[in-house]
Structure formats: C-alpha cells, structure tokens
PDB file of C-alpha atoms in Angstrom:
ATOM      1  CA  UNK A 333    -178.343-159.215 172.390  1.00  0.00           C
ATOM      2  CA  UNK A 334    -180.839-161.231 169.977  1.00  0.00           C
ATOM      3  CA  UNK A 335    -183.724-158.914 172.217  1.00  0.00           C
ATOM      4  CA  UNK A 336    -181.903-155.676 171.505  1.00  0.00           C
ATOM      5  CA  UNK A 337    -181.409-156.358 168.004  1.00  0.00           C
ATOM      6  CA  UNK A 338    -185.161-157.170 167.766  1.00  0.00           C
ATOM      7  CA  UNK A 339    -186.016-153.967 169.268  1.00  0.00           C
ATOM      8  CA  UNK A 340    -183.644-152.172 167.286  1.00  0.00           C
ATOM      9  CA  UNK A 341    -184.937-153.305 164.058  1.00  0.00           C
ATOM     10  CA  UNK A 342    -188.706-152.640 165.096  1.00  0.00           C
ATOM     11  CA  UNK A 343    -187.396-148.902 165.928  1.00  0.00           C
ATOM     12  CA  UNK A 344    -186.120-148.455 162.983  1.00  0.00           C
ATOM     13  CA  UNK A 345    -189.240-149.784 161.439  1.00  0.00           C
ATOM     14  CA  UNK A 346    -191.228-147.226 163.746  1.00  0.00           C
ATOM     15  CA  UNK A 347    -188.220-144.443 162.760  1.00  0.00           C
ATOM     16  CA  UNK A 348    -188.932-145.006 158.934  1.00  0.00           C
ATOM     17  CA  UNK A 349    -192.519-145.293 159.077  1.00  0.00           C
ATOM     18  CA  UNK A 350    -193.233-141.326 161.382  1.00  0.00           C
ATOM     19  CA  UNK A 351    -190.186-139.862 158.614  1.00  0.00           C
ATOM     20  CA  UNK A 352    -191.940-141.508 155.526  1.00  0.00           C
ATOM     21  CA  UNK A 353    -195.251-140.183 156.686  1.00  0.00           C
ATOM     22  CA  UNK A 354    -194.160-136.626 157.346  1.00  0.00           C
ATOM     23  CA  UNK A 355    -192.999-136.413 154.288  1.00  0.00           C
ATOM     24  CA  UNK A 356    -195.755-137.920 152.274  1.00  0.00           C
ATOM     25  CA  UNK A 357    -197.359-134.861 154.000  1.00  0.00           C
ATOM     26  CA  UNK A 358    -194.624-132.146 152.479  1.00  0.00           C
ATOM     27  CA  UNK A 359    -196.357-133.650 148.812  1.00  0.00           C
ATOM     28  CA  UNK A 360    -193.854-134.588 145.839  1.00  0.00           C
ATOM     29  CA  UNK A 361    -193.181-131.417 144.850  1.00  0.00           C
ATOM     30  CA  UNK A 362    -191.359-130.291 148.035  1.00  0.00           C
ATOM     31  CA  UNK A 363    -187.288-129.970 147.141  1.00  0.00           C
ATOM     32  CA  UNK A 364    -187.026-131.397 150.099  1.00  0.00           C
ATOM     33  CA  UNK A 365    -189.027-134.598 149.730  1.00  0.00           C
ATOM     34  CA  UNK A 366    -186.417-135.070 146.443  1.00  0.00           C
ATOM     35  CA  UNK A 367    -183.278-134.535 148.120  1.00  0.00           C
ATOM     36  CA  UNK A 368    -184.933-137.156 151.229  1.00  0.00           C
ATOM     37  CA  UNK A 369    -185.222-139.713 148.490  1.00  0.00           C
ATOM     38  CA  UNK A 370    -181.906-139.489 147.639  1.00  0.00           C
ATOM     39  CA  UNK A 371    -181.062-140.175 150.958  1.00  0.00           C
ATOM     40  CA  UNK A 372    -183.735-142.756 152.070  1.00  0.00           C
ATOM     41  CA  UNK A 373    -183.103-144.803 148.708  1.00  0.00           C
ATOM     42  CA  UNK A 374    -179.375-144.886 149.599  1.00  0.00           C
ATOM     43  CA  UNK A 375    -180.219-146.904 152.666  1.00  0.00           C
ATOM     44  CA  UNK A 376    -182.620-149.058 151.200  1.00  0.00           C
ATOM     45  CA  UNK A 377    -180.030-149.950 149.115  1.00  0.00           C
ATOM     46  CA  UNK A 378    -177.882-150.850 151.661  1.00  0.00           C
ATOM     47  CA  UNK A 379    -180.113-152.610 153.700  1.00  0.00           C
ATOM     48  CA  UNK A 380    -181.053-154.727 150.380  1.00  0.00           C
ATOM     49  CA  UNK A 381    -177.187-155.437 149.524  1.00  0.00           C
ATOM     50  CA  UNK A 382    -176.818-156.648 153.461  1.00  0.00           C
ATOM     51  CA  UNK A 383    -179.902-158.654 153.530  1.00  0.00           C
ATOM     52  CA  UNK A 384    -178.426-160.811 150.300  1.00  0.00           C
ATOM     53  CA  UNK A 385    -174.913-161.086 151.773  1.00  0.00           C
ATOM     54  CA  UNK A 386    -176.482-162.826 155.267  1.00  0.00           C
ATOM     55  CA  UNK A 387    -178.312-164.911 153.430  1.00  0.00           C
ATOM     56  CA  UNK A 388    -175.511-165.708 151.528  1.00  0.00           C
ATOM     57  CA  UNK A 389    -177.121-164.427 147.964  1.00  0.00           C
ATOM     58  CA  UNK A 390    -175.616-162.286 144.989  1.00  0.00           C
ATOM     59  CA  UNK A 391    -177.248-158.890 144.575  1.00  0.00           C
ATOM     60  CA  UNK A 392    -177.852-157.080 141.177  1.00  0.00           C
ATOM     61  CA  UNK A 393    -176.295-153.461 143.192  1.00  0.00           C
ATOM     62  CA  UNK A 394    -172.989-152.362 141.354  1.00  0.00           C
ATOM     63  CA  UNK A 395    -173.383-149.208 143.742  1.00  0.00           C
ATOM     64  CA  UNK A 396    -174.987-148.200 146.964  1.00  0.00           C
ATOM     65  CA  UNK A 397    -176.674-145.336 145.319  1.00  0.00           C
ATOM     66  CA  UNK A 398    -179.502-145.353 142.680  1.00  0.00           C
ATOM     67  CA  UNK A 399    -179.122-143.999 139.049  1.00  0.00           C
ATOM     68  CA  UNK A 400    -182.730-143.379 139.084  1.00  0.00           C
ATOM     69  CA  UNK A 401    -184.966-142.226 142.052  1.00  0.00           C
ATOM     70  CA  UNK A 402    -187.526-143.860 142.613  1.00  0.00           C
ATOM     71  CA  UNK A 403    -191.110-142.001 143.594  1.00  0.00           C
ATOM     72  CA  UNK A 404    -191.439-140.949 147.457  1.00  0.00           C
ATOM     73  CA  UNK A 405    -194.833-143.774 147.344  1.00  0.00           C
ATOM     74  CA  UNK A 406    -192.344-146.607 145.426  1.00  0.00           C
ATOM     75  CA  UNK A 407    -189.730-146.391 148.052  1.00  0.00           C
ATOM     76  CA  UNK A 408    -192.155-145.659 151.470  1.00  0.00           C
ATOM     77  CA  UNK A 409    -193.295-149.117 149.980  1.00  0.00           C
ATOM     78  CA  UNK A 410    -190.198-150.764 149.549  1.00  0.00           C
ATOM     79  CA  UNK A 411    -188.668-149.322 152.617  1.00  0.00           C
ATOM     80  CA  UNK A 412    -191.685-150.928 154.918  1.00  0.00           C
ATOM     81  CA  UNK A 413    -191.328-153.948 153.077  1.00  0.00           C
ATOM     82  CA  UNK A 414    -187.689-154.265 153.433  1.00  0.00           C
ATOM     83  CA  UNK A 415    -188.765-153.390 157.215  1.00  0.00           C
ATOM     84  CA  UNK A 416    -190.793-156.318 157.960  1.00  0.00           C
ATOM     85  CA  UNK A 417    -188.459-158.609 156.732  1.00  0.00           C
ATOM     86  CA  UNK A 418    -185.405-157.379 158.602  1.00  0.00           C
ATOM     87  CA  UNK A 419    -187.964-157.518 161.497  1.00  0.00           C
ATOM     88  CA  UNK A 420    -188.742-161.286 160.590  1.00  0.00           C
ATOM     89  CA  UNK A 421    -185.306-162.609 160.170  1.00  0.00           C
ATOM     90  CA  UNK A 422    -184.154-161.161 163.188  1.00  0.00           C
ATOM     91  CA  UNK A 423    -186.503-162.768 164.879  1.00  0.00           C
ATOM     92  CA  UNK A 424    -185.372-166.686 164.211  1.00  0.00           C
ATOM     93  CA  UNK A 425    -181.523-166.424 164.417  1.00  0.00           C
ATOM     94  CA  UNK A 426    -179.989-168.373 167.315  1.00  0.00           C
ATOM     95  CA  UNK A 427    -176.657-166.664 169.020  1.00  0.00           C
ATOM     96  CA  UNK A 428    -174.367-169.119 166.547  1.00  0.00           C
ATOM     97  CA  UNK A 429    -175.862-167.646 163.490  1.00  0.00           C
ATOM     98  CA  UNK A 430    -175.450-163.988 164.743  1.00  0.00           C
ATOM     99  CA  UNK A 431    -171.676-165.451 165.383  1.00  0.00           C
ATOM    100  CA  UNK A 432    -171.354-166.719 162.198  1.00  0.00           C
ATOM    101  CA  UNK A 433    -168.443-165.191 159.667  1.00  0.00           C
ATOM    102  CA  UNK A 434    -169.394-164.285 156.155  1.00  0.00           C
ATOM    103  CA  UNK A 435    -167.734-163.447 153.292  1.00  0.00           C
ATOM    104  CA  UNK A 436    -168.871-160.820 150.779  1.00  0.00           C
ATOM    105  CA  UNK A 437    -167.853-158.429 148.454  1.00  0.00           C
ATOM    106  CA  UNK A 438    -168.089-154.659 148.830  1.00  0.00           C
ATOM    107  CA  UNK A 439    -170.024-152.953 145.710  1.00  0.00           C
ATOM    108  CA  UNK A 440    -166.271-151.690 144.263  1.00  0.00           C
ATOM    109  CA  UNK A 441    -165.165-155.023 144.436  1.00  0.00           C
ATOM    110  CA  UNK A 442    -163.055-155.367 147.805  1.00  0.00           C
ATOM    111  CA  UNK A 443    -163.122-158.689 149.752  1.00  0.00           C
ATOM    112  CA  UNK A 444    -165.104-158.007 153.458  1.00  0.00           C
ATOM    113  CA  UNK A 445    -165.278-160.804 156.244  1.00  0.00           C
ATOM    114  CA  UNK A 446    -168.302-159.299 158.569  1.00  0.00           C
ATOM    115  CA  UNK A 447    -170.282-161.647 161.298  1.00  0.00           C
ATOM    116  CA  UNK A 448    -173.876-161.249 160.534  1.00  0.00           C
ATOM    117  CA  UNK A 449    -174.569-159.062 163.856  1.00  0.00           C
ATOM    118  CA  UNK A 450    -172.004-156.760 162.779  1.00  0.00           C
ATOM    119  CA  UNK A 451    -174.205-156.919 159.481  1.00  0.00           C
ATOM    120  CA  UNK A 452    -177.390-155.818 161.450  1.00  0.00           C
ATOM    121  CA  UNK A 453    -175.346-153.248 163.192  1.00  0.00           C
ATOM    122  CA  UNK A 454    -174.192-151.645 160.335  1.00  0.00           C
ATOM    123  CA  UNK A 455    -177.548-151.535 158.832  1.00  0.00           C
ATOM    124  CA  UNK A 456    -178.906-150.022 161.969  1.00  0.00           C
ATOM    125  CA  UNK A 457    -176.442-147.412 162.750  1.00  0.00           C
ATOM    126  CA  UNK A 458    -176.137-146.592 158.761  1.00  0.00           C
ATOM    127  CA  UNK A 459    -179.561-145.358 158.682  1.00  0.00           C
ATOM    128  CA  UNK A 460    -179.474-143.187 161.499  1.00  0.00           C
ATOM    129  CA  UNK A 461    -177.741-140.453 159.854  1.00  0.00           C
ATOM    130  CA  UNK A 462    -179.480-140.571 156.805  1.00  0.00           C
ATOM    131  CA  UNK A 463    -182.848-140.718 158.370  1.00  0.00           C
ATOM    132  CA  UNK A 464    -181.860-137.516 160.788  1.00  0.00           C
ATOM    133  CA  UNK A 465    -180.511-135.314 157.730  1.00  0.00           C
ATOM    134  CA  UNK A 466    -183.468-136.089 156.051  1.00  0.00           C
ATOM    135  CA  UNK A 467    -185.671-135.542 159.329  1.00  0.00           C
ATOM    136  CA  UNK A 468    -184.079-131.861 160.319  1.00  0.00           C
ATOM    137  CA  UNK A 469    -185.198-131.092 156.429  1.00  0.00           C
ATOM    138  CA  UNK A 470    -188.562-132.144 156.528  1.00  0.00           C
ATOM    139  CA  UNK A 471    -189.071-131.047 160.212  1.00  0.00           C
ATOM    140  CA  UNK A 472    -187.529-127.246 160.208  1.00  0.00           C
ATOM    141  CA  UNK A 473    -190.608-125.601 160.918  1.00  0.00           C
ATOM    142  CA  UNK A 474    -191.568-126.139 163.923  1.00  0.00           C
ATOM    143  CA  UNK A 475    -194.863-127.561 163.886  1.00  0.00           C
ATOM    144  CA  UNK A 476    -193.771-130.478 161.940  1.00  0.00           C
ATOM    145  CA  UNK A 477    -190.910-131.324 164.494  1.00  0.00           C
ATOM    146  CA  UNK A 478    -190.736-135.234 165.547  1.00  0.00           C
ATOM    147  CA  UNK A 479    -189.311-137.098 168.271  1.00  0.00           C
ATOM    148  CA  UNK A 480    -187.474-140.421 166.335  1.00  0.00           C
ATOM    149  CA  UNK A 481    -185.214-141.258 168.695  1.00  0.00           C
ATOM    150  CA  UNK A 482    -184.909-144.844 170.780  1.00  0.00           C
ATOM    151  CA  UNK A 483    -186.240-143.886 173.718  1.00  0.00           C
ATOM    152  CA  UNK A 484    -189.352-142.034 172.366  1.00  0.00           C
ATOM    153  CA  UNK A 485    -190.110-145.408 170.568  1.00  0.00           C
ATOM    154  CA  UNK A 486    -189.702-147.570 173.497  1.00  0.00           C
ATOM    155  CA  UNK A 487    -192.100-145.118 175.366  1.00  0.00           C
ATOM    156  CA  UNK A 488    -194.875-144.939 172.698  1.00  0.00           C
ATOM    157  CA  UNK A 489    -194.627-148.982 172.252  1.00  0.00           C
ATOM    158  CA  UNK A 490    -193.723-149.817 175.353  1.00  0.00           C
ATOM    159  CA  UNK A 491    -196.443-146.981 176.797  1.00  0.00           C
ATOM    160  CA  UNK A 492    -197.806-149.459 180.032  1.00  0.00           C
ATOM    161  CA  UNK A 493    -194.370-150.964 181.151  1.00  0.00           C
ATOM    162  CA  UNK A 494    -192.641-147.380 180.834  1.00  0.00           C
ATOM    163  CA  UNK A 495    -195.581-145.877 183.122  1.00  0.00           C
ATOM    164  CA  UNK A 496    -197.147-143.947 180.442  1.00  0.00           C
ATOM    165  CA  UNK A 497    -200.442-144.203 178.805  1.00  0.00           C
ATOM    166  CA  UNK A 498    -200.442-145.063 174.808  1.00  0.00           C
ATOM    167  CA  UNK A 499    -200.592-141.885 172.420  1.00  0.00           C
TER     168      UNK A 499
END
C-alpha cells in the first residue's frame, strides 16, 4: 500500500499542477477561475486541517471553507507547496504508522478516531471531485480539454515502463 499511496499523492500533485496551469491560462478575470478557487481553496483547506491532525498538531481552521479567497497565484502556490509535503511525508511512514489510530476533532466540534491511511485516503479521494468540477469548467471548450485521470499520469510519468515514449 505505502507504494500506492506514494503514487497517489504524486498524481494528485501532477492532477493539481495541469488544472492550476490551465487555469492560470483562463487569466483572473475568468468567472470561472473565481468559482475554481472556491473550490480548489476548499481542499487546500482540508488537506492543511489533515496534515495537522497526523502529525498530531492543532490547526487555526474553524471551517473547511475560506472567508476570504485567496488570489488564483496565492493558492497555485500554496497548493504545490502543500503538494510536496504530502509527497514527502508519505514517503517515510512505515506500515505501523499508516496503522496508527488518531484522535481529532472535526471543524464543528465532533470527536473523529481515523487511522492515518484513512487520513491520506480521504485527502485523496476528497479532491477528486473538486478538482473535476473545477476541470469540466475550465475545460468546456474543447481545445482546452485535459486528460487528469490516474492512468494518464502513470503513462506520462511512467512513459518507458508503460511502452510509450515521454510527451
């Protein structure tokens, strides 16, 4: 599992990274580049109040969404930062720390009891649908379409062991 969790947090690294970029492209102005931040700052969010409860730390979130937004360039930034260090601490944890049982509190106050691969399940598969809403936005016309799925990551990363030459 530890492999497929590394994997999974470099795709979604990859995932943020093409979605970020394509919208940089729309420019700030685009509606839908504000209603993607809304989104995309949502998940940051949660990625940053899951982050402090593995590692056991308080947060200063009192809810999952922002009051503010930040710019499109403020949260590309902290979204690829927050991306390299999921990346990083995936990377060390042995099977009995993935095991491991932590308590936490919910942002409205209810107890949770979550192992921390649960954690970095939840922050995988909680992204997803954000990241596709936004993506069907920013990619309706057609010449702006992307691919952001698993297996188009493994192929463009993976290009020489999945029989395909790099992009």
């Amino acid at each position: 599992m530890h492999d497929t969790l590394q994997r999974l947090f470099q795709f979604k690294a990859w995932a943020n990274d093409e979605l970020l970029t394509a919208l940089a492209g729309l420019g700030r102005e685009s509606p839908i580049t504000g209603l993607a931040v809304k989104a995309l700052s949502h998940t940051y969010v949660v990625d940053r109040i899951f982050a402090a409860h593995m590692m056991r730390k308080a947060h200063a979130y009192s809810s999952a969404n922002l009051s503010e937004m930040p710019t499109l360039e403020d949260l590309s930034a902290d979204i690829r930062k927050c991306d390299r260090e999921y990346i990083d601490y995936v990377a060390v944890l042995d099977r009995g720390q993935l095991a491991e049982q932590i308590d936490f509190a919910f942002t409205d106050g209810v107890p949770g009891r979550m192992s921390r691969e649960e954690m970095l399940m939840h922050v995988i598969t909680h992204g997803v649908g954000h990241r596709d809403r936004s993506a069907r936005s920013c990619c309706s016309i057609p010449s702006r379409r992307r691919k952001d799925g698993f297996t188009t990551y493994l192929h463009e990363a993976e290009a020489s062991m999945r029989r395909r030459t790099a992009a």
